[in-house]
Amino acid sequence: MNILDLEYAELEKIIKEAGLPGFRAGQLFSWAQKGVAKPEDMTNVPKSLWEKPELDGLSVELPEVLKAQRSADGTGKCLLGLKDGNAVEAVFMKYKYGNSICISSQAGCRMGCAFCASGMNGLERDLTAGEMLGQILAVEEETGEKISHVVVMGTGEPFDNYENLAKFIRIINHSKGRNLGMRNITVSTCGLIPMIDRFGDDFPQVNLAISLHASDSKERSEIMPVNKAYPLDGLIEACKRYTEKTGRRITFEYTLIKGVNDDRKHLDKLATLLKGMLCHVNIIPLNEVKEKEYQAGSRERAEEFKEALEKRGIPATVRRELGSDIDAACGQLRSGSRSK
Ligand code: SAH
């Protein structure tokens, strides 16, 4: 059993059932979340603990760094090997406010967004909570830097793996572990409506981002199949319920795709759709994926969108593009097997 997959209370139960004092759970939990895997490096934990038959098989398992790349802008990308031979990517980014990691929530993805590389081979499997946490630890080890912010925006749809995502958030937020603030975590979804409601109840302090990418429902269905199950009107309603319930601003991501959603009429519709909402729009010029025919909307058009939205009272930014030279930018992450 991987300690990284356990919530504090679960680990404490195992420790107590082995006849050990409860504080040992805190020590193990804390070492594990520092990425310390070897028993001999856990200096305050007696060796005899590991000889307890009840703790047989308990260990800290980190993903293996299969490949590490660094971009000219400081962004880093790691391909991480999981125990079963799958591999996922995580991206490290430096910001003024601290260091951020973009982690994957699934190996592959079944949402099938037309412009994204992550879902091209469908879903392989869900990642466990410990595999999400393991990405943070492996990247800290690889870069030698401490991570203060986590965004769940890598490969996979986090709300299609809700239970493990929720467990992961509780584990990294726990005071005996990394104690990472809820407000330092951001989750991005393509719009699974029932989970947006649930997330607002469970984690009102965690930041929520919605991948919108269209202001017309029919057009959204063409690039995002999820819109057929959860159409745009219902999505916007769910977002309004979320902001009312939590009082938190939602980020809408809008990837500009040339000739698809970058027209003035798209802009007008977008402004009308979001009018009066507690939100922020992040405009992202498309990162081109070699297997797809979609092209990026221009930087100028992105600025035009931003200015026009702001004029109409909707805060907007154009996302700074990081790491595209190493295919680490949004939508460019892939998963695969170790042999890749
Ligand atoms: N499944 C989640 C999180 C992963 S995608 C979601 O859909 O939100 C992270 C972000 O990158 C999403 O906004 C996604 O739509 C966007 N994205 C995907 N492909 C892209 C591309 N080629 N260029 C720019 N952004 C892209």
Short mmCIF file of C-alpha atoms and ligand atoms in Angstrom, two decimals:
data_model
loop_
_atom_site.label_atom_id
_atom_site.label_comp_id
_atom_site.label_asym_id
_atom_site.label_seq_id
_atom_site.Cartn_x
_atom_site.Cartn_y
_atom_site.Cartn_z
CA MET A 1 0.00 0.00 0.00
CA ASN A 2 1.27 3.44 -0.98
CA ILE A 3 1.21 5.88 1.96
CA LEU A 4 0.61 8.67 -0.57
CA ASP A 5 -2.80 7.14 -1.31
CA LEU A 6 -3.92 7.35 2.30
CA GLU A 7 -5.76 10.12 4.05
CA TYR A 8 -4.41 10.96 7.48
CA ALA A 9 -7.26 9.20 9.31
CA GLU A 10 -6.76 6.04 7.25
CA LEU A 11 -3.06 5.93 8.02
CA GLU A 12 -3.68 6.61 11.70
CA LYS A 13 -6.12 3.69 11.82
CA ILE A 14 -3.53 1.33 10.31
CA ILE A 15 -0.85 2.54 12.72
CA LYS A 16 -3.09 2.17 15.77
CA GLU A 17 -4.26 -1.27 14.68
CA ALA A 18 -0.61 -2.29 14.55
CA GLY A 19 -0.39 -1.35 18.23
CA LEU A 20 1.73 1.73 17.59
CA PRO A 21 1.19 5.19 19.07
CA GLY A 22 -0.93 7.49 16.92
CA PHE A 23 1.79 10.13 16.50
CA ARG A 24 3.72 7.72 14.25
CA ALA A 25 1.02 8.28 11.65
CA GLY A 26 1.77 12.00 11.66
CA GLN A 27 5.46 11.33 11.19
CA LEU A 28 4.96 8.95 8.27
CA PHE A 29 2.35 11.20 6.68
CA SER A 30 4.67 14.16 6.89
CA TRP A 31 7.78 12.37 5.53
CA ALA A 32 5.78 10.90 2.67
CA GLN A 33 4.52 14.33 1.65
CA LYS A 34 8.09 15.63 1.63
CA GLY A 35 8.87 12.97 -0.96
CA VAL A 36 11.02 10.97 1.47
CA ALA A 37 10.53 7.33 0.53
CA LYS A 38 13.36 5.44 2.25
CA PRO A 39 12.72 4.31 5.82
CA GLU A 40 16.34 5.10 6.76
CA ASP A 41 15.81 8.75 5.79
CA MET A 42 12.81 9.09 8.12
CA THR A 43 15.08 9.99 11.01
CA ASN A 44 12.49 10.09 13.79
CA VAL A 45 10.84 6.79 12.87
CA PRO A 46 12.38 3.68 14.50
CA LYS A 47 13.42 0.90 12.15
CA SER A 48 11.42 -1.61 14.19
CA LEU A 49 8.19 0.02 12.93
CA TRP A 50 8.79 -1.39 9.46
CA GLU A 51 9.15 -4.89 10.85
CA LYS A 52 5.58 -4.96 12.17
CA PRO A 53 3.69 -7.62 10.22
CA GLU A 54 0.59 -5.42 10.24
CA LEU A 55 2.51 -2.81 8.23
CA ASP A 56 3.76 -5.29 5.68
CA GLY A 57 3.59 -3.76 2.19
CA LEU A 58 3.28 -0.20 3.46
CA SER A 59 5.69 2.12 1.65
CA VAL A 60 6.06 5.46 -0.11
CA GLU A 61 5.94 4.97 -3.87
CA LEU A 62 6.95 7.84 -6.10
CA PRO A 63 6.56 7.91 -9.88
CA GLU A 64 9.76 7.50 -11.83
CA VAL A 65 11.05 10.46 -13.84
CA LEU A 66 11.38 9.02 -17.35
CA LYS A 67 12.19 12.27 -19.08
CA ALA A 68 12.72 15.85 -17.92
CA GLN A 69 12.81 18.90 -20.19
CA ARG A 70 13.36 22.56 -19.40
CA SER A 71 12.08 25.34 -21.61
CA ALA A 72 13.96 28.57 -22.30
CA ASP A 73 11.36 30.40 -20.15
CA GLY A 74 12.08 28.21 -17.10
CA THR A 75 9.04 25.99 -17.54
CA GLY A 76 9.79 22.33 -16.97
CA LYS A 77 8.03 19.21 -18.15
CA CYS A 78 8.42 15.73 -16.72
CA LEU A 79 7.23 12.45 -18.14
CA LEU A 80 6.49 10.28 -15.13
CA GLY A 81 6.25 6.52 -15.16
CA LEU A 82 3.59 4.85 -13.04
CA LYS A 83 3.77 1.39 -11.54
CA ASP A 84 1.61 -0.30 -14.18
CA GLY A 85 3.62 1.01 -17.14
CA ASN A 86 1.46 4.03 -17.92
CA ALA A 87 3.12 7.41 -18.03
CA VAL A 88 1.76 10.92 -17.55
CA GLU A 89 3.14 14.42 -17.91
CA ALA A 90 3.36 17.22 -15.34
CA VAL A 91 4.48 20.79 -15.95
CA PHE A 92 6.43 23.08 -13.63
CA MET A 93 5.99 26.85 -13.93
CA LYS A 94 7.66 29.76 -12.21
CA TYR A 95 5.55 32.80 -11.39
CA LYS A 96 6.13 35.94 -9.37
CA TYR A 97 3.87 34.60 -6.62
CA GLY A 98 5.56 31.21 -6.41
CA ASN A 99 6.08 27.93 -8.19
CA SER A 100 3.18 26.15 -9.74
CA ILE A 101 2.66 22.64 -11.05
CA CYS A 102 0.12 21.51 -13.59
CA ILE A 103 -0.71 17.88 -12.86
CA SER A 104 -2.57 15.18 -14.77
CA SER A 105 -5.64 13.54 -13.25
CA GLN A 106 -5.99 10.61 -15.65
CA ALA A 107 -3.80 8.64 -18.04
CA GLY A 108 -5.48 9.71 -21.26
CA CYS A 109 -8.91 11.32 -21.35
CA ARG A 110 -12.30 10.37 -22.73
CA MET A 111 -13.72 13.85 -23.28
CA GLY A 112 -12.46 13.98 -26.87
CA CYS A 113 -12.08 17.76 -27.30
CA ALA A 114 -11.26 18.21 -30.98
CA PHE A 115 -8.27 20.54 -30.49
CA CYS A 116 -6.53 18.76 -27.59
CA ALA A 117 -3.71 16.21 -27.73
CA SER A 118 -4.50 14.58 -24.39
CA GLY A 119 -7.57 12.67 -25.47
CA MET A 120 -6.39 11.41 -28.82
CA ASN A 121 -6.06 7.83 -27.62
CA GLY A 122 -9.01 7.84 -25.26
CA LEU A 123 -8.88 7.08 -21.56
CA GLU A 124 -6.33 4.62 -20.24
CA ARG A 125 -7.29 4.86 -16.58
CA ASP A 126 -7.93 7.16 -13.62
CA LEU A 127 -4.97 8.20 -11.49
CA THR A 128 -5.10 7.54 -7.77
CA ALA A 129 -4.79 10.38 -5.24
CA GLY A 130 -1.24 9.20 -4.50
CA GLU A 131 -0.32 9.35 -8.17
CA MET A 132 -1.51 12.95 -8.33
CA LEU A 133 0.51 13.80 -5.23
CA GLY A 134 3.47 11.81 -6.57
CA GLN A 135 3.68 14.20 -9.53
CA ILE A 136 4.28 17.12 -7.15
CA LEU A 137 6.96 15.23 -5.25
CA ALA A 138 8.76 13.94 -8.34
CA VAL A 139 8.82 17.39 -9.92
CA GLU A 140 10.11 19.00 -6.70
CA GLU A 141 12.86 16.41 -6.58
CA GLU A 142 13.72 16.88 -10.25
CA THR A 143 13.76 20.71 -10.21
CA GLY A 144 15.02 21.19 -6.67
CA GLU A 145 12.26 23.76 -6.19
CA LYS A 146 9.38 23.91 -3.76
CA ILE A 147 5.87 24.00 -5.18
CA SER A 148 3.30 26.35 -3.66
CA HIS A 149 0.45 26.20 -6.18
CA VAL A 150 -1.25 23.26 -7.85
CA VAL A 151 -3.43 23.35 -10.95
CA VAL A 152 -5.25 20.24 -12.07
CA MET A 153 -5.17 21.07 -15.78
CA GLY A 154 -2.91 18.45 -17.26
CA THR A 155 -4.06 15.33 -19.07
CA GLY A 156 -7.48 14.06 -18.05
CA GLU A 157 -10.80 15.41 -16.84
CA PRO A 158 -10.58 15.80 -13.06
CA PHE A 159 -14.38 15.66 -12.59
CA ASP A 160 -14.41 12.31 -14.41
CA ASN A 161 -12.23 11.06 -11.52
CA TYR A 162 -13.96 12.96 -8.74
CA GLU A 163 -13.43 10.65 -5.77
CA ASN A 164 -9.67 10.42 -6.26
CA LEU A 165 -9.44 14.15 -6.96
CA ALA A 166 -11.31 14.92 -3.74
CA LYS A 167 -9.08 12.60 -1.78
CA PHE A 168 -5.97 14.20 -3.30
CA ILE A 169 -7.17 17.68 -2.29
CA ARG A 170 -7.89 16.58 1.28
CA ILE A 171 -4.47 14.91 1.54
CA ILE A 172 -2.38 17.88 0.34
CA ASN A 173 -4.50 20.30 2.38
CA HIS A 174 -4.07 18.35 5.63
CA SER A 175 -2.20 20.23 8.36
CA LYS A 176 0.04 17.25 9.08
CA GLY A 177 0.98 16.93 5.41
CA ARG A 178 1.82 19.68 2.93
CA ASN A 179 -0.80 21.96 4.44
CA LEU A 180 -1.36 23.45 1.00
CA GLY A 181 -4.06 26.12 1.14
CA MET A 182 -7.32 25.42 -0.66
CA ARG A 183 -6.93 28.77 -2.40
CA ASN A 184 -3.61 27.63 -3.85
CA ILE A 185 -5.35 24.83 -5.72
CA THR A 186 -7.19 25.22 -9.05
CA VAL A 187 -9.25 22.58 -10.80
CA SER A 188 -10.23 22.90 -14.46
CA THR A 189 -13.19 21.08 -15.99
CA CYS A 190 -14.69 20.85 -19.44
CA GLY A 191 -18.11 21.11 -17.76
CA LEU A 192 -19.50 18.00 -16.05
CA ILE A 193 -22.47 19.80 -14.48
CA PRO A 194 -23.36 17.48 -11.57
CA MET A 195 -19.76 17.59 -10.38
CA ILE A 196 -19.64 21.40 -10.52
CA ASP A 197 -22.50 21.43 -8.01
CA ARG A 198 -20.79 18.86 -5.85
CA PHE A 199 -17.43 20.60 -5.99
CA GLY A 200 -19.01 23.87 -4.84
CA ASP A 201 -20.38 22.04 -1.80
CA ASP A 202 -17.24 20.05 -1.03
CA PHE A 203 -14.50 22.56 -1.80
CA PRO A 204 -15.85 26.11 -1.86
CA GLN A 205 -12.34 27.54 -1.34
CA VAL A 206 -10.66 25.75 -4.23
CA ASN A 207 -10.48 27.75 -7.47
CA LEU A 208 -12.62 26.50 -10.33
CA ALA A 209 -11.87 27.00 -14.01
CA ILE A 210 -14.26 26.07 -16.80
CA SER A 211 -13.08 25.29 -20.31
CA LEU A 212 -15.67 27.21 -22.30
CA HIS A 213 -14.13 27.80 -25.75
CA ALA A 214 -17.44 28.70 -27.40
CA SER A 215 -20.35 31.05 -26.86
CA ASP A 216 -22.80 29.10 -28.99
CA SER A 217 -24.02 25.70 -27.89
CA LYS A 218 -24.14 24.12 -31.33
CA GLU A 219 -20.62 25.29 -32.11
CA ARG A 220 -19.41 24.12 -28.71
CA SER A 221 -20.72 20.61 -29.43
CA GLU A 222 -18.63 20.55 -32.58
CA ILE A 223 -15.35 21.05 -30.75
CA MET A 224 -16.29 19.65 -27.32
CA PRO A 225 -18.43 16.48 -27.40
CA VAL A 226 -19.16 16.91 -23.66
CA ASN A 227 -21.50 19.75 -24.66
CA LYS A 228 -23.93 17.21 -26.11
CA ALA A 229 -24.41 15.68 -22.67
CA TYR A 230 -24.15 18.98 -20.78
CA PRO A 231 -25.20 21.84 -23.06
CA LEU A 232 -23.97 25.38 -22.68
CA ASP A 233 -27.13 26.90 -21.12
CA GLY A 234 -27.13 24.33 -18.34
CA LEU A 235 -23.41 24.84 -17.83
CA ILE A 236 -23.81 28.58 -17.37
CA GLU A 237 -26.68 27.96 -14.93
CA ALA A 238 -24.45 25.59 -12.94
CA CYS A 239 -21.71 28.22 -12.89
CA LYS A 240 -24.16 30.78 -11.55
CA ARG A 241 -25.26 28.37 -8.81
CA TYR A 242 -21.59 27.85 -8.00
CA THR A 243 -20.73 31.53 -7.68
CA GLU A 244 -23.84 32.22 -5.62
CA LYS A 245 -23.11 29.36 -3.27
CA THR A 246 -19.39 29.96 -2.84
CA GLY A 247 -19.02 33.68 -3.48
CA ARG A 248 -15.96 32.73 -5.54
CA ARG A 249 -15.10 34.01 -8.99
CA ILE A 250 -15.04 31.43 -11.79
CA THR A 251 -12.37 31.48 -14.48
CA PHE A 252 -13.57 30.77 -17.99
CA GLU A 253 -10.93 29.52 -20.35
CA TYR A 254 -11.42 30.51 -23.96
CA THR A 255 -8.95 29.05 -26.42
CA LEU A 256 -8.91 31.12 -29.60
CA ILE A 257 -9.10 28.93 -32.68
CA LYS A 258 -8.77 30.59 -36.07
CA GLY A 259 -12.00 30.53 -38.06
CA VAL A 260 -13.78 28.53 -35.36
CA ASN A 261 -14.48 30.81 -32.40
CA ASP A 262 -12.47 33.99 -32.99
CA ASP A 263 -14.99 36.08 -34.88
CA ARG A 264 -16.60 39.36 -33.66
CA LYS A 265 -19.95 37.58 -33.47
CA HIS A 266 -18.42 35.01 -31.13
CA LEU A 267 -17.08 37.84 -29.03
CA ASP A 268 -20.48 39.54 -28.82
CA LYS A 269 -22.19 36.33 -27.86
CA LEU A 270 -19.54 35.62 -25.25
CA ALA A 271 -19.98 39.02 -23.65
CA THR A 272 -23.76 38.57 -23.57
CA LEU A 273 -23.47 35.08 -22.14
CA LEU A 274 -21.21 36.12 -19.26
CA LYS A 275 -22.72 39.51 -18.53
CA GLY A 276 -23.11 40.15 -14.82
CA MET A 277 -21.44 36.93 -13.75
CA LEU A 278 -18.78 36.73 -11.05
CA CYS A 279 -16.09 35.61 -13.45
CA HIS A 280 -12.85 36.20 -15.24
CA VAL A 281 -12.05 35.19 -18.80
CA ASN A 282 -8.66 33.77 -19.69
CA ILE A 283 -8.04 33.97 -23.41
CA ILE A 284 -5.55 31.41 -24.66
CA PRO A 285 -4.33 31.48 -28.24
CA LEU A 286 -4.53 27.85 -29.35
CA ASN A 287 -1.39 25.79 -28.97
CA GLU A 288 -1.13 23.88 -32.18
CA VAL A 289 -1.11 20.09 -32.01
CA LYS A 290 0.60 18.48 -34.97
CA GLU A 291 -2.05 15.81 -35.61
CA LYS A 292 -4.87 18.39 -35.68
CA GLU A 293 -5.72 20.87 -38.39
CA TYR A 294 -6.74 23.68 -36.02
CA GLN A 295 -4.77 26.91 -36.07
CA ALA A 296 -4.21 29.52 -33.42
CA GLY A 297 -6.24 32.68 -33.38
CA SER A 298 -3.92 35.69 -33.59
CA ARG A 299 -2.39 37.44 -30.60
CA GLU A 300 -3.99 40.69 -31.85
CA ARG A 301 -7.43 39.07 -31.88
CA ALA A 302 -6.82 37.77 -28.37
CA GLU A 303 -6.03 41.33 -27.22
CA GLU A 304 -9.13 42.57 -29.00
CA PHE A 305 -11.28 40.00 -27.18
CA LYS A 306 -9.75 41.04 -23.88
CA GLU A 307 -10.35 44.74 -24.42
CA ALA A 308 -13.89 44.29 -25.70
CA LEU A 309 -14.83 42.05 -22.76
CA GLU A 310 -13.34 44.48 -20.27
CA LYS A 311 -15.21 47.36 -21.84
CA ARG A 312 -18.35 45.43 -21.15
CA GLY A 313 -17.43 44.88 -17.53
CA ILE A 314 -16.04 41.36 -17.81
CA PRO A 315 -12.48 41.03 -16.49
CA ALA A 316 -10.23 39.27 -18.99
CA THR A 317 -6.58 38.41 -19.51
CA VAL A 318 -4.59 36.91 -22.34
CA ARG A 319 -2.68 33.96 -20.99
CA ARG A 320 1.07 34.20 -21.21
CA GLU A 321 2.22 31.22 -23.13
CA LEU A 322 4.76 29.08 -21.30
CA GLY A 323 6.68 26.05 -22.41
CA SER A 324 5.30 25.65 -25.93
CA ASP A 325 8.84 24.98 -27.22
CA ILE A 326 8.82 21.72 -25.26
CA ASP A 327 5.16 20.90 -25.98
CA ALA A 328 4.30 21.69 -22.38
CA ALA A 329 1.58 24.24 -23.08
CA CYS A 330 -2.18 23.71 -22.60
CA GLY A 331 -3.55 20.92 -24.71
CA GLN A 332 -0.13 19.64 -25.71
CA LEU A 333 0.30 17.10 -22.94
CA ARG A 334 0.08 13.45 -23.78
CA SER A 335 0.14 10.24 -21.91
CA GLY A 336 1.50 6.97 -23.01
CA SER A 337 3.49 4.03 -21.92
CA ARG A 338 7.00 3.88 -20.53
CA SER A 339 8.36 2.86 -23.89
CA LYS A 340 7.44 6.25 -25.35
N1 SAH B 1 -10.15 18.38 -18.75
C1 SAH B 1 -9.92 19.62 -18.09
C2 SAH B 1 -8.46 19.92 -17.77
C3 SAH B 1 -7.43 19.63 -18.83
S1 SAH B 1 -7.33 20.68 -20.24
C4 SAH B 1 -10.54 20.74 -18.87
O1 SAH B 1 -11.02 20.51 -19.97
O2 SAH B 1 -10.59 21.86 -18.38
C5 SAH B 1 -6.61 22.18 -19.70
C6 SAH B 1 -6.99 23.36 -20.57
O3 SAH B 1 -6.28 23.37 -21.81
C7 SAH B 1 -8.45 23.36 -20.93
O4 SAH B 1 -8.99 24.64 -20.87
C8 SAH B 1 -8.40 22.87 -22.36
O5 SAH B 1 -9.56 23.14 -23.05
C9 SAH B 1 -7.19 23.61 -22.86
N2 SAH B 1 -6.66 23.13 -24.13
C10 SAH B 1 -6.79 21.90 -24.65
N3 SAH B 1 -6.16 21.83 -25.85
C11 SAH B 1 -5.63 23.04 -26.07
C12 SAH B 1 -4.82 23.59 -27.10
N4 SAH B 1 -4.47 22.85 -28.14
N5 SAH B 1 -4.44 24.87 -26.99
C13 SAH B 1 -4.79 25.61 -25.91
N6 SAH B 1 -5.53 25.15 -24.89
C14 SAH B 1 -5.94 23.88 -24.96
#
